[in-house]
Amino acid sequence: MTTLVTVNTYVHSVTYVSDKMLKTLKDIIRSSGLSPEKMISEWDVLTQGIKKWLETQDLQHVHLEVYNPQTDKLIGRWDFEVFYGYSGDGSFWVDTDAIAYHIKKAGFWPSSCDYRIVVITKPGRPDVDGWSGAVLRSTDGFVRQSIGTTIEGSGLSTGVGYWRKA
């Protein structure tokens, strides 16, 4: 007699990846010289949207845009690209060392900067209260540094990169 047991870890993957992504964004903000208060005040809305769109597989990218509020020009940006693989080995991990290294490498932003979190979703995704349309600022004059996969949740993962002045 053969017995086959499978476990649906996708719900756990969604919770793990969304929590780690948001914590990583907060760490980037704080470690780069900015106050995380704005993000903390929006935490519930951010969590609801990111979790919902991971559940429906509509979330494609999460961006942290840092900009000069006087000129509205981009100062720097961090990108999280979402991969829906389901081919994971069941492991859950975050490469905090790689993230910390690249936060230091990217450097500090002036405390006068502001930031926002922008997501890219597939067309037709479900609406989530508190979210509205947005257009990303231009990355002209910047170069993208890729870090690679930094968050893994049993096949649901994120690749991370950041933009710095050329």
mmCIF file with all atom_site columns, C-alpha atoms in Angstrom:
data_model
loop_
_atom_site.group_PDB
_atom_site.id
_atom_site.type_symbol
_atom_site.label_atom_id
_atom_site.label_alt_id
_atom_site.label_comp_id
_atom_site.label_asym_id
_atom_site.label_entity_id
_atom_site.label_seq_id
_atom_site.pdbx_PDB_ins_code
_atom_site.Cartn_x
_atom_site.Cartn_y
_atom_site.Cartn_z
_atom_site.occupancy
_atom_site.B_iso_or_equiv
_atom_site.pdbx_formal_charge
_atom_site.auth_seq_id
_atom_site.auth_comp_id
_atom_site.auth_asym_id
_atom_site.auth_atom_id
_atom_site.pdbx_PDB_model_num
ATOM 1   C CA . MET A 1 1   ? 0.000  0.000  0.000   1.00 0.00 ? 1   MET A CA 1
ATOM 2   C CA . THR A 1 2   ? 1.275  3.423  -0.959  1.00 0.00 ? 2   THR A CA 1
ATOM 3   C CA . THR A 1 3   ? 0.371  6.575  0.921   1.00 0.00 ? 3   THR A CA 1
ATOM 4   C CA . LEU A 1 4   ? 0.866  10.005 -0.548  1.00 0.00 ? 4   LEU A CA 1
ATOM 5   C CA . VAL A 1 5   ? 0.696  13.074 1.662   1.00 0.00 ? 5   VAL A CA 1
ATOM 6   C CA . THR A 1 6   ? 0.800  16.614 0.329   1.00 0.00 ? 6   THR A CA 1
ATOM 7   C CA . VAL A 1 7   ? 0.627  19.849 2.239   1.00 0.00 ? 7   VAL A CA 1
ATOM 8   C CA . ASN A 1 8   ? -0.583 23.094 0.756   1.00 0.00 ? 8   ASN A CA 1
ATOM 9   C CA . THR A 1 9   ? 1.989  25.564 1.967   1.00 0.00 ? 9   THR A CA 1
ATOM 10  C CA . TYR A 1 10  ? 0.922  28.383 -0.339  1.00 0.00 ? 10  TYR A CA 1
ATOM 11  C CA . VAL A 1 11  ? -1.006 30.240 2.381   1.00 0.00 ? 11  VAL A CA 1
ATOM 12  C CA . HIS A 1 12  ? 2.055  29.975 4.616   1.00 0.00 ? 12  HIS A CA 1
ATOM 13  C CA . SER A 1 13  ? 4.256  31.104 1.733   1.00 0.00 ? 13  SER A CA 1
ATOM 14  C CA . VAL A 1 14  ? 2.112  34.202 1.134   1.00 0.00 ? 14  VAL A CA 1
ATOM 15  C CA . THR A 1 15  ? 2.227  35.183 4.801   1.00 0.00 ? 15  THR A CA 1
ATOM 16  C CA . TYR A 1 16  ? 5.958  34.533 5.087   1.00 0.00 ? 16  TYR A CA 1
ATOM 17  C CA . VAL A 1 17  ? 6.967  36.351 1.889   1.00 0.00 ? 17  VAL A CA 1
ATOM 18  C CA . SER A 1 18  ? 4.716  39.372 2.507   1.00 0.00 ? 18  SER A CA 1
ATOM 19  C CA . ASP A 1 19  ? 5.916  39.727 6.120   1.00 0.00 ? 19  ASP A CA 1
ATOM 20  C CA . LYS A 1 20  ? 9.581  39.415 5.157   1.00 0.00 ? 20  LYS A CA 1
ATOM 21  C CA . MET A 1 21  ? 9.216  41.789 2.207   1.00 0.00 ? 21  MET A CA 1
ATOM 22  C CA . LEU A 1 22  ? 7.625  44.475 4.388   1.00 0.00 ? 22  LEU A CA 1
ATOM 23  C CA . LYS A 1 23  ? 10.199 44.000 7.142   1.00 0.00 ? 23  LYS A CA 1
ATOM 24  C CA . THR A 1 24  ? 12.992 44.245 4.588   1.00 0.00 ? 24  THR A CA 1
ATOM 25  C CA . LEU A 1 25  ? 11.506 47.469 3.183   1.00 0.00 ? 25  LEU A CA 1
ATOM 26  C CA . LYS A 1 26  ? 11.341 48.909 6.700   1.00 0.00 ? 26  LYS A CA 1
ATOM 27  C CA . ASP A 1 27  ? 14.977 47.889 7.308   1.00 0.00 ? 27  ASP A CA 1
ATOM 28  C CA . ILE A 1 28  ? 16.061 49.542 4.048   1.00 0.00 ? 28  ILE A CA 1
ATOM 29  C CA . ILE A 1 29  ? 14.245 52.755 4.970   1.00 0.00 ? 29  ILE A CA 1
ATOM 30  C CA . ARG A 1 30  ? 15.643 52.855 8.506   1.00 0.00 ? 30  ARG A CA 1
ATOM 31  C CA . SER A 1 31  ? 19.195 51.779 7.609   1.00 0.00 ? 31  SER A CA 1
ATOM 32  C CA . SER A 1 32  ? 19.369 54.281 4.744   1.00 0.00 ? 32  SER A CA 1
ATOM 33  C CA . GLY A 1 33  ? 18.806 57.246 7.046   1.00 0.00 ? 33  GLY A CA 1
ATOM 34  C CA . LEU A 1 34  ? 15.052 57.775 6.682   1.00 0.00 ? 34  LEU A CA 1
ATOM 35  C CA . SER A 1 35  ? 12.288 57.504 9.264   1.00 0.00 ? 35  SER A CA 1
ATOM 36  C CA . PRO A 1 36  ? 10.101 54.391 9.033   1.00 0.00 ? 36  PRO A CA 1
ATOM 37  C CA . GLU A 1 37  ? 7.154  56.224 10.677  1.00 0.00 ? 37  GLU A CA 1
ATOM 38  C CA . LYS A 1 38  ? 5.352  56.817 7.372   1.00 0.00 ? 38  LYS A CA 1
ATOM 39  C CA . MET A 1 39  ? 5.577  53.144 6.445   1.00 0.00 ? 39  MET A CA 1
ATOM 40  C CA . ILE A 1 40  ? 4.513  52.027 9.909   1.00 0.00 ? 40  ILE A CA 1
ATOM 41  C CA . SER A 1 41  ? 1.439  54.280 9.708   1.00 0.00 ? 41  SER A CA 1
ATOM 42  C CA . GLU A 1 42  ? 0.524  52.581 6.392   1.00 0.00 ? 42  GLU A CA 1
ATOM 43  C CA . TRP A 1 43  ? 1.428  49.050 7.554   1.00 0.00 ? 43  TRP A CA 1
ATOM 44  C CA . ASP A 1 44  ? -2.107 47.620 7.576   1.00 0.00 ? 44  ASP A CA 1
ATOM 45  C CA . VAL A 1 45  ? -2.927 48.892 4.075   1.00 0.00 ? 45  VAL A CA 1
ATOM 46  C CA . LEU A 1 46  ? 0.422  47.678 2.728   1.00 0.00 ? 46  LEU A CA 1
ATOM 47  C CA . THR A 1 47  ? -0.058 44.256 4.312   1.00 0.00 ? 47  THR A CA 1
ATOM 48  C CA . GLN A 1 48  ? -3.609 43.864 3.014   1.00 0.00 ? 48  GLN A CA 1
ATOM 49  C CA . GLY A 1 49  ? -2.691 44.758 -0.564  1.00 0.00 ? 49  GLY A CA 1
ATOM 50  C CA . ILE A 1 50  ? 0.523  42.772 -0.809  1.00 0.00 ? 50  ILE A CA 1
ATOM 51  C CA . LYS A 1 51  ? -0.998 39.659 0.808   1.00 0.00 ? 51  LYS A CA 1
ATOM 52  C CA . LYS A 1 52  ? -4.147 39.809 -1.316  1.00 0.00 ? 52  LYS A CA 1
ATOM 53  C CA . TRP A 1 53  ? -2.228 40.187 -4.576  1.00 0.00 ? 53  TRP A CA 1
ATOM 54  C CA . LEU A 1 54  ? 0.241  37.439 -3.632  1.00 0.00 ? 54  LEU A CA 1
ATOM 55  C CA . GLU A 1 55  ? -2.730 35.154 -2.874  1.00 0.00 ? 55  GLU A CA 1
ATOM 56  C CA . THR A 1 56  ? -4.278 35.871 -6.284  1.00 0.00 ? 56  THR A CA 1
ATOM 57  C CA . GLN A 1 57  ? -0.850 35.814 -7.991  1.00 0.00 ? 57  GLN A CA 1
ATOM 58  C CA . ASP A 1 58  ? -1.434 39.316 -9.354  1.00 0.00 ? 58  ASP A CA 1
ATOM 59  C CA . LEU A 1 59  ? 1.510  41.018 -7.636  1.00 0.00 ? 59  LEU A CA 1
ATOM 60  C CA . GLN A 1 60  ? 4.472  41.441 -9.990  1.00 0.00 ? 60  GLN A CA 1
ATOM 61  C CA . HIS A 1 61  ? 6.723  44.073 -8.385  1.00 0.00 ? 61  HIS A CA 1
ATOM 62  C CA . VAL A 1 62  ? 7.017  46.110 -5.205  1.00 0.00 ? 62  VAL A CA 1
ATOM 63  C CA . HIS A 1 63  ? 9.083  49.318 -5.426  1.00 0.00 ? 63  HIS A CA 1
ATOM 64  C CA . LEU A 1 64  ? 10.414 51.600 -2.739  1.00 0.00 ? 64  LEU A CA 1
ATOM 65  C CA . GLU A 1 65  ? 10.868 54.998 -4.364  1.00 0.00 ? 65  GLU A CA 1
ATOM 66  C CA . VAL A 1 66  ? 12.930 57.616 -2.551  1.00 0.00 ? 66  VAL A CA 1
ATOM 67  C CA . TYR A 1 67  ? 12.621 61.137 -3.917  1.00 0.00 ? 67  TYR A CA 1
ATOM 68  C CA . ASN A 1 68  ? 13.348 64.796 -3.264  1.00 0.00 ? 68  ASN A CA 1
ATOM 69  C CA . PRO A 1 69  ? 10.010 66.358 -2.217  1.00 0.00 ? 69  PRO A CA 1
ATOM 70  C CA . GLN A 1 70  ? 11.073 69.806 -3.513  1.00 0.00 ? 70  GLN A CA 1
ATOM 71  C CA . THR A 1 71  ? 11.936 68.650 -7.039  1.00 0.00 ? 71  THR A CA 1
ATOM 72  C CA . ASP A 1 72  ? 9.927  65.401 -7.140  1.00 0.00 ? 72  ASP A CA 1
ATOM 73  C CA . LYS A 1 73  ? 13.031 63.747 -8.657  1.00 0.00 ? 73  LYS A CA 1
ATOM 74  C CA . LEU A 1 74  ? 14.102 60.199 -7.883  1.00 0.00 ? 74  LEU A CA 1
ATOM 75  C CA . ILE A 1 75  ? 16.975 59.824 -5.410  1.00 0.00 ? 75  ILE A CA 1
ATOM 76  C CA . GLY A 1 76  ? 17.025 56.027 -5.318  1.00 0.00 ? 76  GLY A CA 1
ATOM 77  C CA . ARG A 1 77  ? 14.809 52.978 -5.650  1.00 0.00 ? 77  ARG A CA 1
ATOM 78  C CA . TRP A 1 78  ? 14.616 49.396 -4.440  1.00 0.00 ? 78  TRP A CA 1
ATOM 79  C CA . ASP A 1 79  ? 12.761 46.757 -6.480  1.00 0.00 ? 79  ASP A CA 1
ATOM 80  C CA . PHE A 1 80  ? 11.259 43.440 -5.379  1.00 0.00 ? 80  PHE A CA 1
ATOM 81  C CA . GLU A 1 81  ? 10.238 41.200 -8.269  1.00 0.00 ? 81  GLU A CA 1
ATOM 82  C CA . VAL A 1 82  ? 7.854  38.380 -7.364  1.00 0.00 ? 82  VAL A CA 1
ATOM 83  C CA . PHE A 1 83  ? 8.312  34.860 -8.756  1.00 0.00 ? 83  PHE A CA 1
ATOM 84  C CA . TYR A 1 84  ? 5.541  32.270 -8.539  1.00 0.00 ? 84  TYR A CA 1
ATOM 85  C CA . GLY A 1 85  ? 7.394  29.007 -8.977  1.00 0.00 ? 85  GLY A CA 1
ATOM 86  C CA . TYR A 1 86  ? 5.832  26.364 -6.775  1.00 0.00 ? 86  TYR A CA 1
ATOM 87  C CA . SER A 1 87  ? 8.992  24.399 -7.409  1.00 0.00 ? 87  SER A CA 1
ATOM 88  C CA . GLY A 1 88  ? 10.608 25.208 -4.117  1.00 0.00 ? 88  GLY A CA 1
ATOM 89  C CA . ASP A 1 89  ? 12.068 22.547 -1.877  1.00 0.00 ? 89  ASP A CA 1
ATOM 90  C CA . GLY A 1 90  ? 9.842  23.542 1.021   1.00 0.00 ? 90  GLY A CA 1
ATOM 91  C CA . SER A 1 91  ? 12.377 25.908 2.522   1.00 0.00 ? 91  SER A CA 1
ATOM 92  C CA . PHE A 1 92  ? 11.681 29.370 3.887   1.00 0.00 ? 92  PHE A CA 1
ATOM 93  C CA . TRP A 1 93  ? 14.560 31.827 4.168   1.00 0.00 ? 93  TRP A CA 1
ATOM 94  C CA . VAL A 1 94  ? 15.712 35.435 3.845   1.00 0.00 ? 94  VAL A CA 1
ATOM 95  C CA . ASP A 1 95  ? 19.239 36.418 2.859   1.00 0.00 ? 95  ASP A CA 1
ATOM 96  C CA . THR A 1 96  ? 19.596 39.223 5.403   1.00 0.00 ? 96  THR A CA 1
ATOM 97  C CA . ASP A 1 97  ? 23.377 39.388 4.901   1.00 0.00 ? 97  ASP A CA 1
ATOM 98  C CA . ALA A 1 98  ? 23.042 40.216 1.195   1.00 0.00 ? 98  ALA A CA 1
ATOM 99  C CA . ILE A 1 99  ? 20.377 42.818 1.915   1.00 0.00 ? 99  ILE A CA 1
ATOM 100 C CA . ALA A 1 100 ? 22.432 44.439 4.707   1.00 0.00 ? 100 ALA A CA 1
ATOM 101 C CA . TYR A 1 101 ? 25.541 44.504 2.509   1.00 0.00 ? 101 TYR A CA 1
ATOM 102 C CA . HIS A 1 102 ? 23.722 46.236 -0.340  1.00 0.00 ? 102 HIS A CA 1
ATOM 103 C CA . ILE A 1 103 ? 21.982 48.723 1.956   1.00 0.00 ? 103 ILE A CA 1
ATOM 104 C CA . LYS A 1 104 ? 25.465 49.833 3.068   1.00 0.00 ? 104 LYS A CA 1
ATOM 105 C CA . LYS A 1 105 ? 26.709 49.813 -0.523  1.00 0.00 ? 105 LYS A CA 1
ATOM 106 C CA . ALA A 1 106 ? 23.772 51.974 -1.689  1.00 0.00 ? 106 ALA A CA 1
ATOM 107 C CA . GLY A 1 107 ? 24.545 54.488 1.057   1.00 0.00 ? 107 GLY A CA 1
ATOM 108 C CA . PHE A 1 108 ? 22.509 56.978 3.058   1.00 0.00 ? 108 PHE A CA 1
ATOM 109 C CA . TRP A 1 109 ? 19.828 59.249 1.684   1.00 0.00 ? 109 TRP A CA 1
ATOM 110 C CA . PRO A 1 110 ? 19.396 62.803 2.963   1.00 0.00 ? 110 PRO A CA 1
ATOM 111 C CA . SER A 1 111 ? 16.847 62.902 5.791   1.00 0.00 ? 111 SER A CA 1
ATOM 112 C CA . SER A 1 112 ? 14.923 65.545 3.812   1.00 0.00 ? 112 SER A CA 1
ATOM 113 C CA . CYS A 1 113 ? 13.928 62.869 1.269   1.00 0.00 ? 113 CYS A CA 1
ATOM 114 C CA . ASP A 1 114 ? 10.489 61.315 1.142   1.00 0.00 ? 114 ASP A CA 1
ATOM 115 C CA . TYR A 1 115 ? 9.499  57.838 -0.025  1.00 0.00 ? 115 TYR A CA 1
ATOM 116 C CA . ARG A 1 116 ? 6.558  55.790 -1.177  1.00 0.00 ? 116 ARG A CA 1
ATOM 117 C CA . ILE A 1 117 ? 5.825  52.148 -1.899  1.00 0.00 ? 117 ILE A CA 1
ATOM 118 C CA . VAL A 1 118 ? 4.447  51.439 -5.367  1.00 0.00 ? 118 VAL A CA 1
ATOM 119 C CA . VAL A 1 119 ? 3.301  48.036 -6.590  1.00 0.00 ? 119 VAL A CA 1
ATOM 120 C CA . ILE A 1 120 ? 2.856  46.710 -10.103 1.00 0.00 ? 120 ILE A CA 1
ATOM 121 C CA . THR A 1 121 ? 0.010  44.233 -10.505 1.00 0.00 ? 121 THR A CA 1
ATOM 122 C CA . LYS A 1 122 ? -1.500 42.325 -13.379 1.00 0.00 ? 122 LYS A CA 1
ATOM 123 C CA . PRO A 1 123 ? -4.484 43.882 -15.169 1.00 0.00 ? 123 PRO A CA 1
ATOM 124 C CA . GLY A 1 124 ? -7.800 42.833 -13.675 1.00 0.00 ? 124 GLY A CA 1
ATOM 125 C CA . ARG A 1 125 ? -6.452 42.261 -10.187 1.00 0.00 ? 125 ARG A CA 1
ATOM 126 C CA . PRO A 1 126 ? -8.924 42.679 -7.308  1.00 0.00 ? 126 PRO A CA 1
ATOM 127 C CA . ASP A 1 127 ? -9.123 46.136 -5.724  1.00 0.00 ? 127 ASP A CA 1
ATOM 128 C CA . VAL A 1 128 ? -7.878 46.618 -2.169  1.00 0.00 ? 128 VAL A CA 1
ATOM 129 C CA . ASP A 1 129 ? -9.028 49.531 0.000   1.00 0.00 ? 129 ASP A CA 1
ATOM 130 C CA . GLY A 1 130 ? -6.390 52.219 0.481   1.00 0.00 ? 130 GLY A CA 1
ATOM 131 C CA . TRP A 1 131 ? -4.577 51.590 -2.810  1.00 0.00 ? 131 TRP A CA 1
ATOM 132 C CA . SER A 1 132 ? -4.744 53.817 -5.883  1.00 0.00 ? 132 SER A CA 1
ATOM 133 C CA . GLY A 1 133 ? -2.975 54.225 -9.208  1.00 0.00 ? 133 GLY A CA 1
ATOM 134 C CA . ALA A 1 134 ? 0.560  55.581 -9.435  1.00 0.00 ? 134 ALA A CA 1
ATOM 135 C CA . VAL A 1 135 ? 3.291  56.129 -12.001 1.00 0.00 ? 135 VAL A CA 1
ATOM 136 C CA . LEU A 1 136 ? 6.915  55.350 -11.191 1.00 0.00 ? 136 LEU A CA 1
ATOM 137 C CA . ARG A 1 137 ? 9.433  58.163 -11.407 1.00 0.00 ? 137 ARG A CA 1
ATOM 138 C CA . SER A 1 138 ? 12.018 58.051 -14.194 1.00 0.00 ? 138 SER A CA 1
ATOM 139 C CA . THR A 1 139 ? 15.236 56.108 -13.625 1.00 0.00 ? 139 THR A CA 1
ATOM 140 C CA . ASP A 1 140 ? 17.133 58.120 -16.277 1.00 0.00 ? 140 ASP A CA 1
ATOM 141 C CA . GLY A 1 141 ? 20.677 58.669 -15.017 1.00 0.00 ? 141 GLY A CA 1
ATOM 142 C CA . PHE A 1 142 ? 20.505 55.628 -12.708 1.00 0.00 ? 142 PHE A CA 1
ATOM 143 C CA . VAL A 1 143 ? 21.912 52.111 -12.972 1.00 0.00 ? 143 VAL A CA 1
ATOM 144 C CA . ARG A 1 144 ? 20.278 49.001 -11.561 1.00 0.00 ? 144 ARG A CA 1
ATOM 145 C CA . GLN A 1 145 ? 22.204 46.698 -9.251  1.00 0.00 ? 145 GLN A CA 1
ATOM 146 C CA . SER A 1 146 ? 20.737 43.209 -8.986  1.00 0.00 ? 146 SER A CA 1
ATOM 147 C CA . ILE A 1 147 ? 21.126 41.311 -5.722  1.00 0.00 ? 147 ILE A CA 1
ATOM 148 C CA . GLY A 1 148 ? 19.324 38.104 -6.719  1.00 0.00 ? 148 GLY A CA 1
ATOM 149 C CA . THR A 1 149 ? 16.779 36.071 -4.793  1.00 0.00 ? 149 THR A CA 1
ATOM 150 C CA . THR A 1 150 ? 16.686 37.250 -1.187  1.00 0.00 ? 150 THR A CA 1
ATOM 151 C CA . ILE A 1 151 ? 13.349 35.908 0.062   1.00 0.00 ? 151 ILE A CA 1
ATOM 152 C CA . GLU A 1 152 ? 12.179 32.336 -0.508  1.00 0.00 ? 152 GLU A CA 1
ATOM 153 C CA . GLY A 1 153 ? 8.903  30.885 0.691   1.00 0.00 ? 153 GLY A CA 1
ATOM 154 C CA . SER A 1 154 ? 8.666  27.361 -0.686  1.00 0.00 ? 154 SER A CA 1
ATOM 155 C CA . GLY A 1 155 ? 8.557  28.357 -4.350  1.00 0.00 ? 155 GLY A CA 1
ATOM 156 C CA . LEU A 1 156 ? 7.157  31.869 -3.859  1.00 0.00 ? 156 LEU A CA 1
ATOM 157 C CA . SER A 1 157 ? 10.165 34.165 -3.945  1.00 0.00 ? 157 SER A CA 1
ATOM 158 C CA . THR A 1 158 ? 11.411 37.670 -4.596  1.00 0.00 ? 158 THR A CA 1
ATOM 159 C CA . GLY A 1 159 ? 14.404 38.922 -6.491  1.00 0.00 ? 159 GLY A CA 1
ATOM 160 C CA . VAL A 1 160 ? 15.759 42.227 -5.229  1.00 0.00 ? 160 VAL A CA 1
ATOM 161 C CA . GLY A 1 161 ? 17.693 45.045 -6.846  1.00 0.00 ? 161 GLY A CA 1
ATOM 162 C CA . TYR A 1 162 ? 18.270 48.744 -6.345  1.00 0.00 ? 162 TYR A CA 1
ATOM 163 C CA . TRP A 1 163 ? 18.920 51.814 -8.458  1.00 0.00 ? 163 TRP A CA 1
ATOM 164 C CA . ARG A 1 164 ? 21.850 54.167 -7.865  1.00 0.00 ? 164 ARG A CA 1
ATOM 165 C CA . LYS A 1 165 ? 23.138 57.210 -9.705  1.00 0.00 ? 165 LYS A CA 1
ATOM 166 C CA . ALA A 1 166 ? 25.202 56.295 -12.762 1.00 0.00 ? 166 ALA A CA 1
#
